[in-house]
Amino acid sequence: MTQPSPASVAGWTPIAEEAARATRMKHPEAPFPRPTHRRVMTVANQKGGVGKTTSTVNLAAALAMHGLRVLVIDLDPQGNASTALGVDHRSGTPSVYEVLLGEVTLADAAQTSDQSDLLFCVPATIDLAGAEIELVSMAGRESRLKEALSDEALDQLNPDYVFIDCPPSLGLLTVNAMVAAQEVLIPIQCEYYALEGLSQLLRNIELVQSHLNRALTVSTILLTMYDGRTKLADQVTSEVRHHFGDTVLKTVIPRSVKVSEAPGYGQTVLAYDPGSRGAMSYLDAAREVAFRGAGVEQ
Ligand code: ADP
Ligand code: MG
């Protein structure tokens, strides 16, 4: 099957897009390769609204649709990832909060998303809102999530991928996510001030690397909400590629109404409108993530 290059998604003409969509609908793709080891990826950027949650849930859904087991840990008290994956996160539901306190295991808090049998989510409830402050006085406050994500605990769910969706801050919850992961995935919005704050994020990652988690790397940068009609989007894209090279995925996620509508239906865009441009670009991004993780050049 010939496929257009992911890099060209944002620039497709409507006819080319339609043709590619028809091809993909007719020929469901083969499973994605499994990673060489279980990948734990923290999705972080202290700016709000850059596409952390959207990228987490859609990459996770795309990988699960292609045969990989995926666990999403919702570490944002707003619980947007839980909403998009359609899992219960009312106050009182066993959640990541109880997991951080050591009261329940990861497997006990995890729920299966109705969007795939291979997709699991540890939800965030509003109880997590106090955790940032409560954690301060707790023993091992930076590594509570890491403790909960021990090999034994993860083996119960046996995910190939774990994505941790961070809140829009660099507080203790985000530090816990960085200590628990090997990789950071940074979504960058193709917008004004996109790079502002990035050096602060990178400095914090370096601090975590030198004091708490030597294994941590920024493995993946994803450009989101690209609007092909603006010159600015191209400027941001080339600046980010210039700075970060191959860390940046070739696929760029376009701004798309379907992507923003999907959470309102408790769905990822892959479930809400699988043939849409937004869904296809997240699928392309997930394919890149999977092939890189399996050590295969595309
Ligand atoms: P974050 O988790 O970083 O705060 P979100 O993923 O919640 O950001 O995205 C912020 C808002 O932008 C949400 O309303 C989301 O639906 C919307 N959004 C995200 N990605 C896109 C996109 N590619 N096209 C259109 N809207 C998007
Ligand atoms: Mg979010």
PDB file of N, CA and C in Angstrom, residues 44-105:
ATOM      1  N   ALA A  44       4.439  16.329  28.819  1.00  0.00           N
ATOM      2  CA  ALA A  44       4.565  17.513  29.670  1.00  0.00           C
ATOM      3  C   ALA A  44       4.801  18.786  28.871  1.00  0.00           C
ATOM      4  N   ASN A  45       4.261  19.845  29.384  1.00  0.00           N
ATOM      5  CA  ASN A  45       4.503  21.222  28.945  1.00  0.00           C
ATOM      6  C   ASN A  45       3.702  22.054  29.938  1.00  0.00           C
ATOM      7  N   GLN A  46       4.390  22.961  30.641  1.00  0.00           N
ATOM      8  CA  GLN A  46       3.658  23.661  31.704  1.00  0.00           C
ATOM      9  C   GLN A  46       2.657  24.673  31.156  1.00  0.00           C
ATOM     10  N   LYS A  47       2.709  24.902  29.825  1.00  0.00           N
ATOM     11  CA  LYS A  47       1.681  25.770  29.240  1.00  0.00           C
ATOM     12  C   LYS A  47       0.383  24.981  29.126  1.00  0.00           C
ATOM     13  N   GLY A  48      -0.711  25.631  29.441  1.00  0.00           N
ATOM     14  CA  GLY A  48      -2.011  24.968  29.285  1.00  0.00           C
ATOM     15  C   GLY A  48      -2.473  25.093  27.838  1.00  0.00           C
ATOM     16  N   GLY A  49      -3.290  24.167  27.396  1.00  0.00           N
ATOM     17  CA  GLY A  49      -3.926  24.275  26.091  1.00  0.00           C
ATOM     18  C   GLY A  49      -3.016  24.058  24.898  1.00  0.00           C
ATOM     19  N   VAL A  50      -1.892  23.355  25.086  1.00  0.00           N
ATOM     20  CA  VAL A  50      -0.988  23.114  23.954  1.00  0.00           C
ATOM     21  C   VAL A  50      -1.249  21.759  23.275  1.00  0.00           C
ATOM     22  N   GLY A  51      -2.144  20.966  23.865  1.00  0.00           N
ATOM     23  CA  GLY A  51      -2.455  19.673  23.266  1.00  0.00           C
ATOM     24  C   GLY A  51      -1.876  18.484  24.006  1.00  0.00           C
ATOM     25  N   LYS A  52      -1.543  18.648  25.291  1.00  0.00           N
ATOM     26  CA  LYS A  52      -1.019  17.509  26.080  1.00  0.00           C
ATOM     27  C   LYS A  52      -2.070  16.393  26.131  1.00  0.00           C
ATOM     28  N   THR A  53      -3.246  16.739  26.616  1.00  0.00           N
ATOM     29  CA  THR A  53      -4.271  15.713  26.829  1.00  0.00           C
ATOM     30  C   THR A  53      -4.743  15.141  25.495  1.00  0.00           C
ATOM     31  N   THR A  54      -4.957  16.010  24.530  1.00  0.00           N
ATOM     32  CA  THR A  54      -5.423  15.559  23.214  1.00  0.00           C
ATOM     33  C   THR A  54      -4.405  14.597  22.604  1.00  0.00           C
ATOM     34  N   SER A  55      -3.126  14.937  22.723  1.00  0.00           N
ATOM     35  CA  SER A  55      -2.092  14.064  22.154  1.00  0.00           C
ATOM     36  C   SER A  55      -2.000  12.755  22.932  1.00  0.00           C
ATOM     37  N   THR A  56      -2.082  12.830  24.255  1.00  0.00           N
ATOM     38  CA  THR A  56      -2.026  11.617  25.081  1.00  0.00           C
ATOM     39  C   THR A  56      -3.113  10.632  24.666  1.00  0.00           C
ATOM     40  N   VAL A  57      -4.361  11.090  24.656  1.00  0.00           N
ATOM     41  CA  VAL A  57      -5.462  10.137  24.443  1.00  0.00           C
ATOM     42  C   VAL A  57      -5.512   9.641  23.006  1.00  0.00           C
ATOM     43  N   ASN A  58      -5.163  10.497  22.050  1.00  0.00           N
ATOM     44  CA  ASN A  58      -5.253  10.065  20.658  1.00  0.00           C
ATOM     45  C   ASN A  58      -4.082   9.181  20.247  1.00  0.00           C
ATOM     46  N   LEU A  59      -2.887   9.480  20.738  1.00  0.00           N
ATOM     47  CA  LEU A  59      -1.769   8.566  20.471  1.00  0.00           C
ATOM     48  C   LEU A  59      -2.049   7.216  21.128  1.00  0.00           C
ATOM     49  N   ALA A  60      -2.545   7.274  22.365  1.00  0.00           N
ATOM     50  CA  ALA A  60      -2.839   6.034  23.097  1.00  0.00           C
ATOM     51  C   ALA A  60      -3.882   5.209  22.345  1.00  0.00           C
ATOM     52  N   ALA A  61      -4.942   5.857  21.897  1.00  0.00           N
ATOM     53  CA  ALA A  61      -6.011   5.132  21.188  1.00  0.00           C
ATOM     54  C   ALA A  61      -5.490   4.552  19.875  1.00  0.00           C
ATOM     55  N   ALA A  62      -4.654   5.325  19.174  1.00  0.00           N
ATOM     56  CA  ALA A  62      -4.134   4.852  17.887  1.00  0.00           C
ATOM     57  C   ALA A  62      -3.243   3.628  18.082  1.00  0.00           C
ATOM     58  N   LEU A  63      -2.406   3.644  19.110  1.00  0.00           N
ATOM     59  CA  LEU A  63      -1.532   2.495  19.374  1.00  0.00           C
ATOM     60  C   LEU A  63      -2.370   1.273  19.758  1.00  0.00           C
ATOM     61  N   ALA A  64      -3.406   1.493  20.579  1.00  0.00           N
ATOM     62  CA  ALA A  64      -4.271   0.380  20.997  1.00  0.00           C
ATOM     63  C   ALA A  64      -5.041  -0.195  19.799  1.00  0.00           C
ATOM     64  N   MET A  65      -5.476   0.686  18.908  1.00  0.00           N
ATOM     65  CA  MET A  65      -6.189   0.219  17.704  1.00  0.00           C
ATOM     66  C   MET A  65      -5.309  -0.659  16.838  1.00  0.00           C
ATOM     67  N   HIS A  66      -4.007  -0.502  16.999  1.00  0.00           N
ATOM     68  CA  HIS A  66      -3.077  -1.286  16.192  1.00  0.00           C
ATOM     69  C   HIS A  66      -2.375  -2.366  17.005  1.00  0.00           C
ATOM     70  N   GLY A  67      -3.077  -2.859  18.009  1.00  0.00           N
ATOM     71  CA  GLY A  67      -2.655  -4.086  18.665  1.00  0.00           C
ATOM     72  C   GLY A  67      -1.733  -3.953  19.860  1.00  0.00           C
ATOM     73  N   LEU A  68      -1.414  -2.712  20.275  1.00  0.00           N
ATOM     74  CA  LEU A  68      -0.522  -2.558  21.429  1.00  0.00           C
ATOM     75  C   LEU A  68      -1.345  -2.289  22.686  1.00  0.00           C
ATOM     76  N   ARG A  69      -0.848  -2.756  23.819  1.00  0.00           N
ATOM     77  CA  ARG A  69      -1.521  -2.504  25.099  1.00  0.00           C
ATOM     78  C   ARG A  69      -1.034  -1.167  25.637  1.00  0.00           C
ATOM     79  N   VAL A  70      -1.977  -0.302  26.003  1.00  0.00           N
ATOM     80  CA  VAL A  70      -1.616   1.060  26.383  1.00  0.00           C
ATOM     81  C   VAL A  70      -2.329   1.467  27.673  1.00  0.00           C
ATOM     82  N   LEU A  71      -1.547   2.023  28.581  1.00  0.00           N
ATOM     83  CA  LEU A  71      -2.100   2.542  29.832  1.00  0.00           C
ATOM     84  C   LEU A  71      -1.920   4.059  29.860  1.00  0.00           C
ATOM     85  N   VAL A  72      -3.019   4.770  30.087  1.00  0.00           N
ATOM     86  CA  VAL A  72      -2.951   6.225  30.253  1.00  0.00           C
ATOM     87  C   VAL A  72      -3.137   6.532  31.739  1.00  0.00           C
ATOM     88  N   ILE A  73      -2.214   7.308  32.282  1.00  0.00           N
ATOM     89  CA  ILE A  73      -2.362   7.754  33.666  1.00  0.00           C
ATOM     90  C   ILE A  73      -2.719   9.230  33.636  1.00  0.00           C
ATOM     91  N   ASP A  74      -3.904   9.544  34.106  1.00  0.00           N
ATOM     92  CA  ASP A  74      -4.375  10.925  34.100  1.00  0.00           C
ATOM     93  C   ASP A  74      -3.871  11.595  35.378  1.00  0.00           C
ATOM     94  N   LEU A  75      -2.903  12.495  35.215  1.00  0.00           N
ATOM     95  CA  LEU A  75      -2.304  13.131  36.386  1.00  0.00           C
ATOM     96  C   LEU A  75      -2.712  14.606  36.483  1.00  0.00           C
ATOM     97  N   ASP A  76      -3.788  14.959  35.801  1.00  0.00           N
ATOM     98  CA  ASP A  76      -4.290  16.339  35.863  1.00  0.00           C
ATOM     99  C   ASP A  76      -5.638  16.326  36.585  1.00  0.00           C
ATOM    100  N   PRO A  77      -5.740  17.078  37.699  1.00  0.00           N
ATOM    101  CA  PRO A  77      -6.992  17.091  38.468  1.00  0.00           C
ATOM    102  C   PRO A  77      -8.230  17.426  37.623  1.00  0.00           C
ATOM    103  N   GLN A  78      -8.009  18.074  36.482  1.00  0.00           N
ATOM    104  CA  GLN A  78      -9.159  18.376  35.628  1.00  0.00           C
ATOM    105  C   GLN A  78      -9.767  17.119  35.009  1.00  0.00           C
ATOM    106  N   GLY A  79      -8.997  16.056  34.942  1.00  0.00           N
ATOM    107  CA  GLY A  79      -9.536  14.775  34.480  1.00  0.00           C
ATOM    108  C   GLY A  79      -9.945  14.744  33.019  1.00  0.00           C
ATOM    109  N   ASN A  80      -9.315  15.584  32.192  1.00  0.00           N
ATOM    110  CA  ASN A  80      -9.729  15.632  30.783  1.00  0.00           C
ATOM    111  C   ASN A  80      -9.390  14.351  30.016  1.00  0.00           C
ATOM    112  N   ALA A  81      -8.277  13.732  30.363  1.00  0.00           N
ATOM    113  CA  ALA A  81      -7.932  12.482  29.677  1.00  0.00           C
ATOM    114  C   ALA A  81      -8.946  11.394  30.032  1.00  0.00           C
ATOM    115  N   SER A  82      -9.351  11.366  31.306  1.00  0.00           N
ATOM    116  CA  SER A  82     -10.365  10.386  31.738  1.00  0.00           C
ATOM    117  C   SER A  82     -11.661  10.611  30.958  1.00  0.00           C
ATOM    118  N   THR A  83     -12.030  11.861  30.789  1.00  0.00           N
ATOM    119  CA  THR A  83     -13.256  12.181  30.043  1.00  0.00           C
ATOM    120  C   THR A  83     -13.151  11.685  28.609  1.00  0.00           C
ATOM    121  N   ALA A  84     -12.037  12.001  27.955  1.00  0.00           N
ATOM    122  CA  ALA A  84     -11.894  11.640  26.538  1.00  0.00           C
ATOM    123  C   ALA A  84     -11.861  10.129  26.338  1.00  0.00           C
ATOM    124  N   LEU A  85     -11.416   9.394  27.362  1.00  0.00           N
ATOM    125  CA  LEU A  85     -11.359   7.931  27.239  1.00  0.00           C
ATOM    126  C   LEU A  85     -12.635   7.283  27.762  1.00  0.00           C
ATOM    127  N   GLY A  86     -13.578   8.121  28.178  1.00  0.00           N
ATOM    128  CA  GLY A  86     -14.895   7.620  28.594  1.00  0.00           C
ATOM    129  C   GLY A  86     -14.865   6.805  29.874  1.00  0.00           C
ATOM    130  N   VAL A  87     -13.924   7.082  30.779  1.00  0.00           N
ATOM    131  CA  VAL A  87     -13.886   6.316  32.033  1.00  0.00           C
ATOM    132  C   VAL A  87     -14.425   7.161  33.193  1.00  0.00           C
ATOM    133  N   ASP A  88     -15.025   6.463  34.133  1.00  0.00           N
ATOM    134  CA  ASP A  88     -15.651   7.105  35.284  1.00  0.00           C
ATOM    135  C   ASP A  88     -14.599   7.842  36.115  1.00  0.00           C
ATOM    136  N   HIS A  89     -14.851   9.092  36.427  1.00  0.00           N
ATOM    137  CA  HIS A  89     -13.901   9.785  37.301  1.00  0.00           C
ATOM    138  C   HIS A  89     -14.615  10.726  38.262  1.00  0.00           C
ATOM    139  N   ARG A  90     -15.785  10.261  38.704  1.00  0.00           N
ATOM    140  CA  ARG A  90     -16.463  11.025  39.759  1.00  0.00           C
ATOM    141  C   ARG A  90     -15.685  10.912  41.062  1.00  0.00           C
ATOM    142  N   SER A  91     -15.841  11.922  41.910  1.00  0.00           N
ATOM    143  CA  SER A  91     -15.170  11.892  43.207  1.00  0.00           C
ATOM    144  C   SER A  91     -15.529  10.587  43.925  1.00  0.00           C
ATOM    145  N   GLY A  92     -14.543   9.928  44.489  1.00  0.00           N
ATOM    146  CA  GLY A  92     -14.799   8.654  45.169  1.00  0.00           C
ATOM    147  C   GLY A  92     -14.376   7.454  44.340  1.00  0.00           C
ATOM    148  N   THR A  93     -14.240   7.631  43.018  1.00  0.00           N
ATOM    149  CA  THR A  93     -13.761   6.549  42.157  1.00  0.00           C
ATOM    150  C   THR A  93     -12.273   6.300  42.477  1.00  0.00           C
ATOM    151  N   PRO A  94     -11.862   5.023  42.618  1.00  0.00           N
ATOM    152  CA  PRO A  94     -10.427   4.777  42.834  1.00  0.00           C
ATOM    153  C   PRO A  94      -9.631   5.408  41.682  1.00  0.00           C
ATOM    154  N   SER A  95      -8.660   6.233  42.030  1.00  0.00           N
ATOM    155  CA  SER A  95      -8.007   7.061  41.010  1.00  0.00           C
ATOM    156  C   SER A  95      -6.511   7.157  41.286  1.00  0.00           C
ATOM    157  N   VAL A  96      -5.856   7.974  40.496  1.00  0.00           N
ATOM    158  CA  VAL A  96      -4.417   8.155  40.653  1.00  0.00           C
ATOM    159  C   VAL A  96      -4.089   8.784  42.018  1.00  0.00           C
ATOM    160  N   TYR A  97      -5.034   9.482  42.580  1.00  0.00           N
ATOM    161  CA  TYR A  97      -4.828  10.077  43.912  1.00  0.00           C
ATOM    162  C   TYR A  97      -4.570   8.993  44.957  1.00  0.00           C
ATOM    163  N   GLU A  98      -5.452   7.979  44.993  1.00  0.00           N
ATOM    164  CA  GLU A  98      -5.266   6.873  45.939  1.00  0.00           C
ATOM    165  C   GLU A  98      -4.011   6.069  45.607  1.00  0.00           C
ATOM    166  N   VAL A  99      -3.682   6.013  44.309  1.00  0.00           N
ATOM    167  CA  VAL A  99      -2.454   5.324  43.897  1.00  0.00           C
ATOM    168  C   VAL A  99      -1.231   6.048  44.469  1.00  0.00           C
ATOM    169  N   LEU A 100      -1.223   7.372  44.401  1.00  0.00           N
ATOM    170  CA  LEU A 100      -0.103   8.158  44.948  1.00  0.00           C
ATOM    171  C   LEU A 100       0.002   8.002  46.463  1.00  0.00           C
ATOM    172  N   LEU A 101      -1.154   7.871  47.113  1.00  0.00           N
ATOM    173  CA  LEU A 101      -1.144   7.688  48.565  1.00  0.00           C
ATOM    174  C   LEU A 101      -0.761   6.266  48.967  1.00  0.00           C
ATOM    175  N   GLY A 102      -0.709   5.368  47.973  1.00  0.00           N
ATOM    176  CA  GLY A 102      -0.385   3.975  48.262  1.00  0.00           C
ATOM    177  C   GLY A 102      -1.572   3.200  48.810  1.00  0.00           C
ATOM    178  N   GLU A 103      -2.771   3.720  48.615  1.00  0.00           N
ATOM    179  CA  GLU A 103      -3.973   3.057  49.153  1.00  0.00           C
ATOM    180  C   GLU A 103      -4.535   2.000  48.211  1.00  0.00           C
ATOM    181  N   VAL A 104      -4.370   2.203  46.907  1.00  0.00           N
ATOM    182  CA  VAL A 104      -4.805   1.176  45.952  1.00  0.00           C
ATOM    183  C   VAL A 104      -3.693   0.938  44.934  1.00  0.00           C
ATOM    184  N   THR A 105      -3.722  -0.245  44.321  1.00  0.00           N
ATOM    185  CA  THR A 105      -2.694  -0.543  43.321  1.00  0.00           C
ATOM    186  C   THR A 105      -3.115   0.058  41.981  1.00  0.00           C
TER     187      THR A 105
END
